CSV table of C-alpha atoms in Angstrom, one decimal:
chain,number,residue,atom,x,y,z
A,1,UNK,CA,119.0,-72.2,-29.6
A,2,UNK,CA,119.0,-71.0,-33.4
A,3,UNK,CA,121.9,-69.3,-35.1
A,4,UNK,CA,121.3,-66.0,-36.2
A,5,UNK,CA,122.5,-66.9,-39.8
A,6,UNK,CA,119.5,-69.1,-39.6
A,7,UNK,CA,116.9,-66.9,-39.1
A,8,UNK,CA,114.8,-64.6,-41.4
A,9,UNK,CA,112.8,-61.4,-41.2
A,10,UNK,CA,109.8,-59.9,-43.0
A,11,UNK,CA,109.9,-56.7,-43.9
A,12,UNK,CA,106.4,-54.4,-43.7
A,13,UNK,CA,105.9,-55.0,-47.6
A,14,UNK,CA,106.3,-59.0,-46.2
A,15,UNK,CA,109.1,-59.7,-48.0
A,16,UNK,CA,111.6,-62.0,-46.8
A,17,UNK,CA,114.9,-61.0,-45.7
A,18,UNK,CA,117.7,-63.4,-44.7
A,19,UNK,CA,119.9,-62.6,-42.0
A,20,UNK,CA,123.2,-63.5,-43.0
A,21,UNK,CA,126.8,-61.3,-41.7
A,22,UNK,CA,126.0,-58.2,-43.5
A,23,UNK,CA,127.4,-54.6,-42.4
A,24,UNK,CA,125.3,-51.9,-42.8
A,25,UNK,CA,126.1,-48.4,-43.3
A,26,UNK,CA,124.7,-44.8,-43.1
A,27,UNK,CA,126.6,-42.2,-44.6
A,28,UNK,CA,125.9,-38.1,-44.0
A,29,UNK,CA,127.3,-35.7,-46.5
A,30,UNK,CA,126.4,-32.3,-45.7
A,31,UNK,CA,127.3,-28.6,-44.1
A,32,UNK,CA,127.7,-28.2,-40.5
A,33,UNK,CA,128.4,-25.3,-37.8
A,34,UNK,CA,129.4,-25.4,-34.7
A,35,UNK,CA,129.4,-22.7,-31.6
A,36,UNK,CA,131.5,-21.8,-28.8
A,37,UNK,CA,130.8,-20.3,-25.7
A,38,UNK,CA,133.4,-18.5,-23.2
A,39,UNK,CA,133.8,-21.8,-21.0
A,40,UNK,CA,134.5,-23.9,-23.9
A,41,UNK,CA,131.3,-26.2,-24.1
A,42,UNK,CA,130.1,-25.8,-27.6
A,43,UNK,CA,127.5,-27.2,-29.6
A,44,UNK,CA,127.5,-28.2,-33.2
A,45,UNK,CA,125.0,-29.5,-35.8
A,46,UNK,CA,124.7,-31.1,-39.2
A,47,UNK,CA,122.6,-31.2,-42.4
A,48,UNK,CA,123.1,-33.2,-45.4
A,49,UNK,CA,122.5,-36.1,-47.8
A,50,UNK,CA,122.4,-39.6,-46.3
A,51,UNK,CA,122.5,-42.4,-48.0
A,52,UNK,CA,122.6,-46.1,-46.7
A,53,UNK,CA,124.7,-49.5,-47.6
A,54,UNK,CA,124.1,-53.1,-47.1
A,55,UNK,CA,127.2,-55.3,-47.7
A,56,UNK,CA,127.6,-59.0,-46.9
A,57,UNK,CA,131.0,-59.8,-45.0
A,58,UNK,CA,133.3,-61.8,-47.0
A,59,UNK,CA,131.5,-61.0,-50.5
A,60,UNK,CA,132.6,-57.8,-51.9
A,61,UNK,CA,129.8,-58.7,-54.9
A,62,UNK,CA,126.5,-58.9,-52.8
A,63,UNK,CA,124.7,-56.0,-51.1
A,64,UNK,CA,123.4,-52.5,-51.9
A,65,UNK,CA,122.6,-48.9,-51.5
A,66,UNK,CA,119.5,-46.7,-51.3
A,67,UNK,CA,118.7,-43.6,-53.1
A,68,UNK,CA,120.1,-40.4,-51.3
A,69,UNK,CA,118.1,-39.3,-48.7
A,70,UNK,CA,118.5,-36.5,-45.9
A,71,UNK,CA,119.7,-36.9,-42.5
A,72,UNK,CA,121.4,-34.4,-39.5
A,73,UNK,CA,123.5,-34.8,-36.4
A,74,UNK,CA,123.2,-32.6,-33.3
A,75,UNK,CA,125.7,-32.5,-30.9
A,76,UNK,CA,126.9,-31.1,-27.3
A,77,UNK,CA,131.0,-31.1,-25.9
A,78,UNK,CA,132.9,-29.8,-23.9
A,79,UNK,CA,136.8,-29.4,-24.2
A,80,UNK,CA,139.6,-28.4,-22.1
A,81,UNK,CA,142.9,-26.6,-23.1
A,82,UNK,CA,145.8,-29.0,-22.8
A,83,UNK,CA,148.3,-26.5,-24.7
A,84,UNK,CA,149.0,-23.3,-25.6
A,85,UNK,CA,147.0,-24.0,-29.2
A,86,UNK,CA,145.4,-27.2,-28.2
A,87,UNK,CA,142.3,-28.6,-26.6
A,88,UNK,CA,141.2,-31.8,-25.9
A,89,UNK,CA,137.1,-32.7,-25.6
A,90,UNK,CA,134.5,-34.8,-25.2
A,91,UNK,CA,131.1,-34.5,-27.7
A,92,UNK,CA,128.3,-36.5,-27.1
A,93,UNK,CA,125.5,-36.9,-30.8
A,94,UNK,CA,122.8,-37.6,-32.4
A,95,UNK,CA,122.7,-38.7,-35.8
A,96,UNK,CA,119.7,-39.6,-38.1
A,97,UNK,CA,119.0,-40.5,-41.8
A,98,UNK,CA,116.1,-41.5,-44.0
A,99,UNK,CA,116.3,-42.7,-47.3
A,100,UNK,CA,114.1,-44.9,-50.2
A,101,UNK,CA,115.0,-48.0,-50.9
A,102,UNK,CA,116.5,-48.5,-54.6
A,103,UNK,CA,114.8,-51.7,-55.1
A,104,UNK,CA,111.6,-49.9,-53.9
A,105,UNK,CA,111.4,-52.1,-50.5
A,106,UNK,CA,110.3,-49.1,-48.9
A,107,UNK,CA,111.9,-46.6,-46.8
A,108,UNK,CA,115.6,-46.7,-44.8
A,109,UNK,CA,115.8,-45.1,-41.7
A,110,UNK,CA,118.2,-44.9,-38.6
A,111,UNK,CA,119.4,-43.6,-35.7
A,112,UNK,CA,122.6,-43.8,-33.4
A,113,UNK,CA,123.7,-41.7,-30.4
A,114,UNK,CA,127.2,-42.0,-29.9
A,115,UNK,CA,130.3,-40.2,-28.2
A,116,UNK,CA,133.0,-38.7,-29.5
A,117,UNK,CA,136.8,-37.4,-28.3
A,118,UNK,CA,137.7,-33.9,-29.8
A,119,UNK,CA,141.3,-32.5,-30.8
A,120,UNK,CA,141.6,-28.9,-31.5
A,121,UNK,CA,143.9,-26.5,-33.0
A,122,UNK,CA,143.1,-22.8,-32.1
């Protein structure tokens, strides 16, 4: 069995890559609306600059970050009043980015789907 420190990847320009603890990041800056119908399931989506990270753990000094590049998140939810002013929800997304590479590696891209707990004020 080999240790995941121990093993390297090659990227599609067949560079080498270590794989080492590192925490990746994609961050999405942008403008977003979301809509409301009468039974309180609403949807909601996003559009915006994203713009990745690559830190290794335990060495605030090594890693990186790609130009800006654009991403979105969709989303669907549905939330119940718990309160006079206050509802409680569940929201289920999709999130994407794309950005170049600052060391011009090539392109960054991802995607996550993840789910989400809502608190309103109305």
């Amino acid at each position: 069995m080999q240790n995941l420190s121990d093993l390297e990847l090659k990227n599609e320009y067949e560079r080498t890559v270590a794989t080492t603890d590192q925490s990746e990041s994609l961050i999405l800056f942008g403008l977003g609306a979301t809509y409301y119908f009468l039974d309180n399931m609403f949807v909601t989506g996003s559009f915006g600059l994203s713009v990745f990270t690559i830190e290794e753990v335990g060495n605030s000094r090594a890693g990186g970050a790609s130009e800006a590049g654009v991403g979105f998140q969709v989303g669907v939810g549905k939330e119940w009043w718990s309160g006079d002013e206050w509802g409680m929800g569940v929201l289920g997304t999709l999130t994407y980015g794309s950005a170049d590479d600052k060391d011009d590696i090539g392109e960054m891209s991802a995607y996550a789907v993840g789910v989400k707990f809502t608190l309103t004020l109305n």
